[in-house]
Coordinates of C-alpha atoms in Angstrom, one line a residue:
M7 CA -0.1 0.0 0.0
D8 CA 1.6 3.5 -0.9
L9 CA 1.0 5.8 2.2
R10 CA 1.6 9.5 1.3
L11 CA 2.2 12.4 3.9
S12 CA -1.1 14.0 2.7
D13 CA -3.0 11.0 3.4
V14 CA -1.5 10.6 7.0
F15 CA -1.6 14.6 7.4
L16 CA -5.7 14.6 6.4
P17 CA -7.5 11.2 6.3
V18 CA -10.0 11.3 3.5
E19 CA -12.7 10.2 6.3
E20 CA -12.1 13.8 7.5
T21 CA -12.7 15.3 4.0
E22 CA -16.2 14.0 4.3
Q23 CA -17.0 15.9 7.1
E24 CA -18.8 19.0 7.1
G25 CA -16.3 20.4 9.4
F26 CA -13.4 20.2 7.6
R27 CA -12.0 23.6 6.4
V28 CA -9.4 24.7 4.1
D29 CA -7.3 27.1 6.4
D30 CA -3.6 26.6 5.2
D31 CA -1.7 26.4 2.0
L32 CA -0.7 22.4 2.8
K33 CA -4.6 21.9 3.0
A34 CA -5.2 23.8 -0.1
D35 CA -2.7 21.9 -1.8
W36 CA -3.8 18.4 -0.5
C37 CA -7.2 19.4 -2.0
L38 CA -5.7 20.1 -5.3
D39 CA -3.9 16.8 -5.3
K40 CA -7.6 15.2 -4.6
I41 CA -9.1 16.5 -7.3
R42 CA -5.9 15.6 -9.9
E43 CA -6.4 12.1 -8.7
A44 CA -10.3 12.0 -9.1
N45 CA -9.6 13.4 -12.3
A46 CA -7.1 10.8 -13.3
E47 CA -9.6 8.1 -12.3
Y48 CA -12.6 9.4 -14.2
N49 CA -10.0 9.8 -17.0
R50 CA -8.9 6.0 -16.6
F51 CA -12.5 4.9 -16.4
E52 CA -13.7 6.7 -19.4
M53 CA -11.0 5.3 -21.2
V54 CA -12.3 1.7 -20.4
V55 CA -15.8 2.7 -21.2
N56 CA -15.1 4.2 -24.2
A57 CA -13.0 1.2 -25.3
K58 CA -16.2 -1.2 -24.6
I59 CA -18.2 1.1 -26.1
E60 CA -16.0 1.1 -29.4
Q61 CA -16.0 -3.0 -29.2
L62 CA -20.0 -3.3 -28.9
Q63 CA -20.3 -0.6 -31.8
Q64 CA -17.9 -2.6 -33.7
A65 CA -19.8 -5.8 -33.1
L66 CA -23.3 -4.1 -33.8
K67 CA -21.9 -2.8 -37.0
K68 CA -20.8 -6.4 -38.0
A69 CA -24.6 -7.5 -37.1
Q70 CA -26.1 -5.1 -39.1
E71 CA -23.9 -5.9 -42.1
K72 CA -24.9 -9.3 -41.4
R73 CA -28.8 -8.2 -41.4
D74 CA -28.5 -5.7 -44.5
R75 CA -26.9 -8.7 -46.7
E76 CA -29.6 -11.1 -45.5
V77 CA -32.4 -8.4 -46.0
G78 CA -30.9 -7.3 -49.4
F79 CA -30.7 -10.8 -50.6
F80 CA -34.6 -11.7 -49.7
E81 CA -35.7 -8.4 -51.2
G82 CA -33.9 -9.1 -54.6
K83 CA -35.8 -12.6 -54.5
L84 CA -39.1 -10.9 -53.7
R85 CA -38.4 -8.2 -56.3
E86 CA -37.6 -11.0 -58.8
Y87 CA -41.4 -12.8 -57.9
F88 CA -43.1 -9.5 -57.9
E89 CA -42.3 -9.1 -61.3
T90 CA -44.0 -12.4 -62.1
V91 CA -47.3 -11.6 -60.4
K92 CA -50.2 -9.7 -61.2
A93 CA -50.2 -7.1 -58.7
K94 CA -52.6 -4.3 -58.2
E95 CA -51.9 -0.8 -59.7
T96 CA -52.9 2.5 -58.9
K97 CA -51.6 6.1 -59.9
T98 CA -48.8 6.0 -57.2
Q99 CA -47.8 2.3 -56.8
K100 CA -48.2 -1.2 -57.7
S101 CA -49.0 -3.8 -54.5
Y102 CA -49.5 -7.4 -54.2
S103 CA -50.4 -8.6 -50.6
L104 CA -49.3 -12.0 -49.0
P105 CA -50.7 -13.4 -45.5
S106 CA -47.4 -11.7 -43.8
G107 CA -47.3 -8.8 -45.6
K108 CA -47.2 -6.6 -48.8
L109 CA -44.9 -5.8 -51.7
V110 CA -45.0 -2.4 -52.9
L111 CA -43.5 -0.9 -55.6
K112 CA -43.8 2.9 -55.0
Y113 CA -43.9 5.4 -57.9
Q114 CA -41.7 8.1 -56.8
Q115 CA -41.3 12.2 -57.7
P116 CA -38.0 13.2 -59.7
E117 CA -35.4 14.5 -57.4
F118 CA -34.5 18.1 -58.4
K119 CA -30.6 18.4 -57.8
R120 CA -29.9 22.5 -57.6
D121 CA -26.7 24.3 -58.1
E122 CA -28.1 27.1 -55.8
D123 CA -25.5 29.9 -56.9
T124 CA -26.7 29.5 -60.8
L125 CA -30.6 29.1 -59.9
L126 CA -30.3 31.8 -57.4
N127 CA -28.6 34.2 -60.2
W128 CA -31.4 32.9 -62.9
V129 CA -34.1 33.7 -60.3
E130 CA -33.0 37.2 -59.7
N131 CA -33.0 38.1 -63.1
N132 CA -36.1 36.4 -64.4
K133 CA -38.5 35.5 -61.1
P134 CA -37.4 38.0 -58.0
Q135 CA -40.5 37.2 -56.4
F136 CA -39.2 33.7 -55.4
I137 CA -36.4 35.5 -53.5
K138 CA -36.6 34.9 -49.7
I139 CA -34.7 37.4 -47.4
K140 CA -33.7 36.5 -43.8
K141 CA -33.1 39.3 -41.7
S142 CA -31.0 39.1 -38.3
V143 CA -29.6 41.4 -36.0
D144 CA -25.5 42.1 -35.9
W145 CA -25.3 41.9 -32.1
S146 CA -21.9 42.0 -31.9
N147 CA -21.3 45.4 -33.5
L148 CA -25.0 46.6 -32.1
K149 CA -23.3 45.9 -28.6
K150 CA -20.3 48.2 -29.0
N151 CA -22.7 51.1 -29.3
V152 CA -24.9 50.2 -26.4
K153 CA -24.4 51.3 -22.8
V154 CA -26.2 49.9 -19.6
V155 CA -28.0 52.6 -17.3
N156 CA -30.1 51.0 -14.6
D157 CA -30.7 47.6 -16.2
L158 CA -31.6 49.2 -19.2
I159 CA -29.9 49.0 -22.7
I160 CA -29.2 52.6 -24.1
D161 CA -28.0 53.5 -27.8
S162 CA -24.9 55.3 -26.8
Q163 CA -25.4 57.7 -29.7
T164 CA -28.9 58.9 -29.4
G165 CA -30.0 57.9 -25.6
E166 CA -32.7 55.7 -26.6
I167 CA -33.7 52.6 -25.0
I168 CA -33.3 49.4 -27.3
E169 CA -35.8 47.4 -26.6
G170 CA -36.1 43.4 -27.1
V171 CA -32.7 42.9 -24.9
T172 CA -32.9 42.3 -21.0
I173 CA -30.0 41.7 -18.7
E174 CA -29.3 38.7 -16.8
E175 CA -26.6 39.2 -14.1
R176 CA -24.4 35.9 -13.4
E177 CA -22.6 35.1 -10.4
P178 CA -18.6 35.0 -10.7
K179 CA -17.6 31.5 -11.6
F180 CA -14.8 29.8 -9.2
V181 CA -12.5 27.8 -11.3
V182 CA -10.0 25.5 -9.6
E183 CA -7.1 24.9 -12.3
V184 CA -5.0 21.9 -11.6
E185 CA -1.6 21.6 -12.8

């Protein structure tokens, strides 16, 4: 068992008592050591879990590939069979019913592949009514021209109150940096 001076100086059980206080540099440094150890233990645990997740994902991927091959094989055979039977036909599809399911061939609408720049140029010149314009506030530049007075946002040039912005004060954030 590896016994350290900090463990003798301040046993772990004492840290769990509400009466524990950091009142000198030695105790503060001990706390930083404990934080470092907790982070290292978590990182080790995380590595093991991530390795296990990777292993399980690989197993799942193999199972999925096997399923896809099997389903693809049987769907191909069913498609061949579908071509030999008299299926019910509507404007949008052909279908053939069986006790365990239905074989369906759906007619699809064509897919429109667009070159947005070329299309936008054409629409601007020929059909401008089909142009969408999205407006948004440039907050980073507007913020440079405002000041806060009594929880109000004021335009620093005109003195007007700017509507649509509220201020929410936040507590300072305490950060412990472990080296």
